[in-house]
PDB file of C-alpha atoms in Angstrom:
ATOM      1  CA  MET A   1      76.587 101.886 119.474  1.00 78.00           C
ATOM      2  CA  SER A   2      78.085 105.788 120.554  1.00 89.00           C
ATOM      3  CA  ILE A   3      78.264 108.510 118.116  1.00 94.00           C
ATOM      4  CA  ARG A   4      82.011 109.131 117.626  1.00 95.00           C
ATOM      5  CA  VAL A   5      82.679 113.057 117.975  1.00 96.00           C
ATOM      6  CA  ILE A   6      86.261 115.379 117.439  1.00 96.00           C
ATOM      7  CA  LEU A   7      86.404 118.652 118.911  1.00 96.00           C
ATOM      8  CA  VAL A   8      88.018 121.370 117.254  1.00 96.00           C
ATOM      9  CA  ASP A   9      88.888 124.581 119.211  1.00 95.00           C
ATOM     10  CA  ASP A  10      92.220 126.332 119.277  1.00 93.00           C
ATOM     11  CA  HIS A  11      91.652 127.038 123.135  1.00 93.00           C
ATOM     12  CA  PRO A  12      92.134 123.728 125.660  1.00 93.00           C
ATOM     13  CA  VAL A  13      89.842 125.616 127.676  1.00 93.00           C
ATOM     14  CA  VAL A  14      86.993 125.629 125.606  1.00 92.00           C
ATOM     15  CA  ARG A  15      87.776 121.864 124.435  1.00 93.00           C
ATOM     16  CA  ALA A  16      88.172 120.452 127.949  1.00 93.00           C
ATOM     17  CA  GLY A  17      84.099 122.474 128.434  1.00 92.00           C
ATOM     18  CA  LEU A  18      83.147 120.876 125.811  1.00 92.00           C
ATOM     19  CA  ARG A  19      84.072 117.760 126.351  1.00 92.00           C
ATOM     20  CA  SER A  20      82.400 117.726 129.964  1.00 91.00           C
ATOM     21  CA  VAL A  21      79.272 118.484 128.193  1.00 89.00           C
ATOM     22  CA  ILE A  22      79.210 116.408 125.285  1.00 90.00           C
ATOM     23  CA  ASP A  23      80.560 112.989 126.848  1.00 86.00           C
ATOM     24  CA  ALA A  24      77.328 113.515 129.681  1.00 83.00           C
ATOM     25  CA  PRO A  25      75.000 111.554 127.437  1.00 84.00           C
ATOM     26  CA  GLU A  26      75.788 108.163 127.309  1.00 86.00           C
ATOM     27  CA  HIS A  27      75.173 107.545 123.523  1.00 91.00           C
ATOM     28  CA  ILE A  28      77.972 110.655 122.767  1.00 93.00           C
ATOM     29  CA  ALA A  29      81.750 109.606 122.880  1.00 93.00           C
ATOM     30  CA  VAL A  30      84.521 112.546 122.212  1.00 95.00           C
ATOM     31  CA  VAL A  31      86.909 110.214 120.520  1.00 95.00           C
ATOM     32  CA  GLY A  32      89.653 112.814 120.117  1.00 95.00           C
ATOM     33  CA  GLU A  33      90.433 116.729 119.888  1.00 96.00           C
ATOM     34  CA  ALA A  34      92.594 118.916 117.718  1.00 95.00           C
ATOM     35  CA  GLY A  35      93.523 122.104 118.237  1.00 94.00           C
ATOM     36  CA  SER A  36      94.077 123.321 114.546  1.00 94.00           C
ATOM     37  CA  GLY A  37      92.403 122.916 111.636  1.00 93.00           C
ATOM     38  CA  GLU A  38      95.261 120.782 109.713  1.00 95.00           C
ATOM     39  CA  GLU A  39      95.451 118.489 113.372  1.00 95.00           C
ATOM     40  CA  ALA A  40      91.668 118.005 112.679  1.00 95.00           C
ATOM     41  CA  LEU A  41      91.975 116.335 108.976  1.00 95.00           C
ATOM     42  CA  SER A  42      94.563 114.052 110.587  1.00 94.00           C
ATOM     43  CA  LEU A  43      92.686 112.795 113.209  1.00 95.00           C
ATOM     44  CA  VAL A  44      89.543 112.340 111.105  1.00 95.00           C
ATOM     45  CA  ASP A  45      91.803 109.672 108.934  1.00 92.00           C
ATOM     46  CA  GLU A  46      93.162 108.169 112.335  1.00 93.00           C
ATOM     47  CA  LEU A  47      89.589 107.907 114.468  1.00 94.00           C
ATOM     48  CA  ALA A  48      86.621 108.129 111.535  1.00 93.00           C
ATOM     49  CA  PRO A  49      84.494 110.127 114.024  1.00 96.00           C
ATOM     50  CA  ASP A  50      80.512 110.436 113.151  1.00 96.00           C
ATOM     51  CA  VAL A  51      80.337 113.905 113.781  1.00 97.00           C
ATOM     52  CA  VAL A  52      83.323 116.769 113.832  1.00 97.00           C
ATOM     53  CA  LEU A  53      82.505 119.924 116.247  1.00 97.00           C
ATOM     54  CA  CYS A  54      84.646 122.942 114.934  1.00 96.00           C
ATOM     55  CA  ASP A  55      85.418 126.748 115.819  1.00 94.00           C
ATOM     56  CA  LEU A  56      84.820 129.057 113.041  1.00 91.00           C
ATOM     57  CA  ARG A  57      88.415 130.756 113.522  1.00 88.00           C
ATOM     58  CA  LEU A  58      91.119 128.498 114.626  1.00 89.00           C
ATOM     59  CA  GLY A  59      94.229 130.823 114.689  1.00 81.00           C
ATOM     60  CA  GLU A  60      97.320 129.578 112.500  1.00 81.00           C
ATOM     61  CA  GLY A  61      96.662 128.095 109.061  1.00 84.00           C
ATOM     62  CA  ILE A  62      93.341 126.951 107.652  1.00 89.00           C
ATOM     63  CA  ASP A  63      89.615 127.893 109.240  1.00 90.00           C
ATOM     64  CA  GLY A  64      86.683 126.017 109.912  1.00 92.00           C
ATOM     65  CA  ILE A  65      85.125 126.099 107.022  1.00 90.00           C
ATOM     66  CA  GLU A  66      88.085 125.262 105.042  1.00 91.00           C
ATOM     67  CA  VAL A  67      88.295 122.157 107.424  1.00 94.00           C
ATOM     68  CA  THR A  68      84.440 122.080 106.050  1.00 95.00           C
ATOM     69  CA  LYS A  69      85.291 122.377 102.998  1.00 92.00           C
ATOM     70  CA  ARG A  70      88.269 119.674 102.713  1.00 93.00           C
ATOM     71  CA  LEU A  71      86.230 117.110 104.602  1.00 95.00           C
ATOM     72  CA  ASN A  72      83.034 117.147 102.666  1.00 92.00           C
ATOM     73  CA  ALA A  73      85.393 116.487  99.749  1.00 90.00           C
ATOM     74  CA  ARG A  74      86.061 113.384 101.190  1.00 89.00           C
ATOM     75  CA  PRO A  75      83.930 110.140  99.794  1.00 85.00           C
ATOM     76  CA  SER A  76      84.158 108.801 103.597  1.00 85.00           C
ATOM     77  CA  LYS A  77      82.965 111.548 105.240  1.00 90.00           C
ATOM     78  CA  PRO A  78      82.203 112.929 108.779  1.00 95.00           C
ATOM     79  CA  ALA A  79      79.108 115.324 109.464  1.00 96.00           C
ATOM     80  CA  VAL A  80      80.528 118.856 110.645  1.00 96.00           C
ATOM     81  CA  LEU A  81      79.075 121.329 113.054  1.00 96.00           C
ATOM     82  CA  ILE A  82      80.406 124.847 113.249  1.00 95.00           C
ATOM     83  CA  LEU A  83      80.238 126.234 116.785  1.00 92.00           C
ATOM     84  CA  THR A  84      81.525 129.724 117.592  1.00 90.00           C
ATOM     85  CA  THR A  85      80.532 133.114 118.884  1.00 87.00           C
ATOM     86  CA  PHE A  86      80.573 134.410 115.386  1.00 81.00           C
ATOM     87  CA  ASP A  87      77.058 135.612 113.525  1.00 79.00           C
ATOM     88  CA  ASN A  88      78.030 136.645 110.693  1.00 77.00           C
ATOM     89  CA  ASP A  89      75.186 136.517 107.806  1.00 75.00           C
ATOM     90  CA  SER A  90      78.451 135.936 105.518  1.00 74.00           C
ATOM     91  CA  GLU A  91      80.221 133.361 107.533  1.00 82.00           C
ATOM     92  CA  ILE A  92      76.848 131.399 108.025  1.00 85.00           C
ATOM     93  CA  VAL A  93      76.346 130.982 104.328  1.00 82.00           C
ATOM     94  CA  ALA A  94      80.005 130.253 103.739  1.00 83.00           C
ATOM     95  CA  ALA A  95      80.125 127.496 106.376  1.00 88.00           C
ATOM     96  CA  LEU A  96      76.438 126.170 105.216  1.00 88.00           C
ATOM     97  CA  ASN A  97      77.842 126.201 101.613  1.00 87.00           C
ATOM     98  CA  ALA A  98      80.737 124.642 102.450  1.00 89.00           C
ATOM     99  CA  GLY A  99      78.742 121.475 103.681  1.00 92.00           C
ATOM    100  CA  ALA A 100      78.437 122.151 107.233  1.00 94.00           C
ATOM    101  CA  ALA A 101      75.469 120.362 108.894  1.00 94.00           C
ATOM    102  CA  GLY A 102      74.890 122.950 111.687  1.00 93.00           C
ATOM    103  CA  TYR A 103      76.216 126.687 113.036  1.00 93.00           C
ATOM    104  CA  LEU A 104      75.693 126.582 116.367  1.00 92.00           C
ATOM    105  CA  LEU A 105      76.845 129.675 118.723  1.00 90.00           C
ATOM    106  CA  LYS A 106      78.505 129.363 121.887  1.00 87.00           C
ATOM    107  CA  ASP A 107      75.969 130.236 124.103  1.00 87.00           C
ATOM    108  CA  ILE A 108      74.089 127.453 123.342  1.00 89.00           C
ATOM    109  CA  ASN A 109      72.553 125.457 125.456  1.00 89.00           C
ATOM    110  CA  PRO A 110      74.313 122.182 126.294  1.00 88.00           C
ATOM    111  CA  GLU A 111      71.031 120.022 125.651  1.00 89.00           C
ATOM    112  CA  ASP A 112      71.006 121.489 122.449  1.00 92.00           C
ATOM    113  CA  ILE A 113      74.300 120.573 121.396  1.00 93.00           C
ATOM    114  CA  SER A 114      73.819 117.244 122.026  1.00 93.00           C
ATOM    115  CA  THR A 115      70.825 117.406 120.051  1.00 94.00           C
ATOM    116  CA  ALA A 116      72.610 118.843 117.291  1.00 95.00           C
ATOM    117  CA  ILE A 117      75.143 115.951 117.149  1.00 95.00           C
ATOM    118  CA  GLU A 118      72.445 113.586 116.957  1.00 95.00           C
ATOM    119  CA  LYS A 119      70.702 114.906 114.279  1.00 95.00           C
ATOM    120  CA  ALA A 120      74.109 115.283 112.312  1.00 95.00           C
ATOM    121  CA  SER A 121      74.956 111.803 112.838  1.00 95.00           C
ATOM    122  CA  ARG A 122      71.748 110.830 110.777  1.00 94.00           C
ATOM    123  CA  GLY A 123      72.342 113.082 108.082  1.00 93.00           C
ATOM    124  CA  GLU A 124      70.572 115.865 109.499  1.00 94.00           C
ATOM    125  CA  THR A 125      71.185 119.828 109.482  1.00 92.00           C
ATOM    126  CA  TYR A 126      70.411 121.355 112.778  1.00 92.00           C
ATOM    127  CA  LEU A 127      70.204 125.396 112.751  1.00 90.00           C
ATOM    128  CA  PRO A 128      68.862 127.418 116.132  1.00 87.00           C
ATOM    129  CA  THR A 129      65.633 129.778 115.062  1.00 83.00           C
ATOM    130  CA  GLU A 130      68.061 132.929 115.030  1.00 83.00           C
ATOM    131  CA  ILE A 131      70.630 131.391 112.682  1.00 84.00           C
ATOM    132  CA  SER A 132      67.660 130.249 110.856  1.00 83.00           C
ATOM    133  CA  SER A 133      66.340 133.624 110.188  1.00 78.00           C
ATOM    134  CA  LYS A 134      70.081 134.843 109.417  1.00 72.00           C
ATOM    135  CA  VAL A 135      70.057 132.076 107.026  1.00 75.00           C
ATOM    136  CA  VAL A 136      66.614 133.445 105.337  1.00 70.00           C
ATOM    137  CA  ALA A 137      67.371 136.993 105.133  1.00 66.00           C
ATOM    138  CA  ALA A 138      70.926 136.080 103.410  1.00 64.00           C
ATOM    139  CA  MET A 139      68.954 134.411 101.053  1.00 62.00           C
ATOM    140  CA  ARG A 140      66.506 137.233 100.259  1.00 60.00           C
ATOM    141  CA  ASN A 141      69.352 139.553  99.844  1.00 60.00           C
ATOM    142  CA  PRO A 142      72.161 137.483  98.161  1.00 57.00           C
ATOM    143  CA  GLY A 143      75.639 138.781  98.959  1.00 61.00           C
ATOM    144  CA  PRO A 144      76.900 142.720  99.372  1.00 65.00           C
ATOM    145  CA  LYS A 145      76.954 144.501  96.233  1.00 75.00           C
ATOM    146  CA  LEU A 146      80.666 145.544  95.936  1.00 83.00           C
ATOM    147  CA  THR A 147      81.406 148.345  93.431  1.00 86.00           C
ATOM    148  CA  ARG A 148      83.553 147.144  90.865  1.00 86.00           C
ATOM    149  CA  ARG A 149      86.459 148.947  91.993  1.00 91.00           C
ATOM    150  CA  GLU A 150      86.093 146.557  95.438  1.00 91.00           C
ATOM    151  CA  ARG A 151      85.623 143.720  93.297  1.00 88.00           C
ATOM    152  CA  ASP A 152      89.338 145.108  91.069  1.00 91.00           C
ATOM    153  CA  VAL A 153      90.840 145.533  94.592  1.00 93.00           C
ATOM    154  CA  ILE A 154      89.592 141.952  96.330  1.00 92.00           C
ATOM    155  CA  LYS A 155      90.502 139.843  93.167  1.00 91.00           C
ATOM    156  CA  LEU A 156      94.100 141.063  93.171  1.00 93.00           C
ATOM    157  CA  LEU A 157      94.177 140.881  96.984  1.00 92.00           C
ATOM    158  CA  ALA A 158      93.784 137.159  96.538  1.00 89.00           C
ATOM    159  CA  THR A 159      96.283 136.738  94.264  1.00 91.00           C
ATOM    160  CA  GLY A 160      98.524 137.923  97.385  1.00 91.00           C
ATOM    161  CA  ALA A 161      99.278 141.282  96.326  1.00 93.00           C
ATOM    162  CA  SER A 162     100.259 143.893  98.774  1.00 94.00           C
ATOM    163  CA  ASN A 163      98.542 147.103  98.994  1.00 94.00           C
ATOM    164  CA  ALA A 164     102.016 148.592  97.158  1.00 94.00           C
ATOM    165  CA  GLN A 165     101.149 146.064  94.368  1.00 94.00           C
ATOM    166  CA  ILE A 166      97.685 146.571  94.324  1.00 94.00           C
ATOM    167  CA  ALA A 167      98.050 150.126  93.747  1.00 93.00           C
ATOM    168  CA  GLN A 168     100.581 150.037  91.325  1.00 94.00           C
ATOM    169  CA  GLU A 169      98.200 147.829  89.295  1.00 92.00           C
ATOM    170  CA  LEU A 170      95.307 150.332  89.659  1.00 92.00           C
ATOM    171  CA  PHE A 171      97.157 153.073  88.950  1.00 92.00           C
ATOM    172  CA  VAL A 172      96.021 154.643  92.675  1.00 91.00           C
ATOM    173  CA  THR A 173      97.375 155.687  95.857  1.00 92.00           C
ATOM    174  CA  GLU A 174      97.778 152.783  98.493  1.00 91.00           C
ATOM    175  CA  ALA A 175      95.598 155.050 100.964  1.00 92.00           C
ATOM    176  CA  THR A 176      92.929 154.711  98.199  1.00 92.00           C
ATOM    177  CA  VAL A 177      93.647 150.685  98.438  1.00 93.00           C
ATOM    178  CA  LYS A 178      93.021 150.684 102.060  1.00 92.00           C
ATOM    179  CA  SER A 179      90.289 152.602 101.841  1.00 91.00           C
ATOM    180  CA  HIS A 180      88.756 150.275  99.539  1.00 92.00           C
ATOM    181  CA  LEU A 181      89.798 147.455 101.874  1.00 92.00           C
ATOM    182  CA  VAL A 182      87.735 149.088 104.547  1.00 90.00           C
ATOM    183  CA  ASN A 183      84.867 149.276 102.948  1.00 89.00           C
ATOM    184  CA  VAL A 184      84.993 145.372 101.626  1.00 90.00           C
ATOM    185  CA  PHE A 185      85.760 144.085 105.145  1.00 90.00           C
ATOM    186  CA  THR A 186      82.974 145.813 106.180  1.00 87.00           C
ATOM    187  CA  LYS A 187      80.123 144.630 103.539  1.00 85.00           C
ATOM    188  CA  LEU A 188      81.721 141.159 104.025  1.00 85.00           C
ATOM    189  CA  GLY A 189      81.605 140.891 107.585  1.00 82.00           C
ATOM    190  CA  VAL A 190      85.393 140.347 108.031  1.00 85.00           C
ATOM    191  CA  ASP A 191      88.058 141.852 109.983  1.00 85.00           C
ATOM    192  CA  SER A 192      91.056 140.338 108.128  1.00 87.00           C
ATOM    193  CA  ARG A 193      92.554 139.711 104.162  1.00 90.00           C
ATOM    194  CA  SER A 194      92.573 135.919 104.174  1.00 87.00           C
ATOM    195  CA  ARG A 195      88.889 135.845 105.469  1.00 85.00           C
ATOM    196  CA  ALA A 196      87.811 138.378 103.179  1.00 88.00           C
ATOM    197  CA  ILE A 197      89.363 136.750 100.437  1.00 88.00           C
ATOM    198  CA  ARG A 198      87.879 133.343 101.570  1.00 82.00           C
ATOM    199  CA  VAL A 199      84.103 135.121 102.006  1.00 82.00           C
ATOM    200  CA  ALA A 200      84.512 136.508  98.571  1.00 82.00           C
ATOM    201  CA  GLU A 201      85.133 133.169  97.124  1.00 79.00           C
ATOM    202  CA  ASP A 202      82.757 131.887  98.840  1.00 74.00           C
ATOM    203  CA  GLN A 203      79.887 134.329  97.770  1.00 72.00           C
ATOM    204  CA  GLY A 204      81.526 134.133  93.840  1.00 70.00           C
ATOM    205  CA  LEU A 205      82.677 137.666  94.179  1.00 72.00           C
ATOM    206  CA  VAL A 206      86.308 136.656  92.732  1.00 68.00           C
TER     207      VAL A 206
END
């Protein structure tokens, strides 16, 4: 019986390339494709796959970590493998904490993707050596150390407050808020407000 896989990536060309690789082994079959996190959740309900191979960043809407969280909260859940170009320690840890069965980089050998899918379908975890090393390092140094004021900023950011509102709440200038946000983004290894909030929540910083 074939392992049923759904591909989730916001780039059709990437999905086409993955399909050609994953469909090669006779015991693995791509049964559906999604271009967004929301579409992925609907497809899982419809197709009941064994494994979801999901990109980390999916453009507008929910990202791969949120997809993983929501699928893992279901009674009957597929295994989720994150396949991405990003290898930030914080995002790897966040994905695993969300319940991902593996974290793969897009330069991985095609054979290793098949191996990861096989392991995930059996309830096992698959992490390439370089990712495992990052996880170990992150466990030894758990989470970035934000200053008290940086924590204040990220907590307000999580409420949906604008820079001007944060500045007013903290009695500082907007320039100061922007400076704090730059520091927070750097420490969390992210490049957007939404990702900063997500990683901060996953690491218990807010």
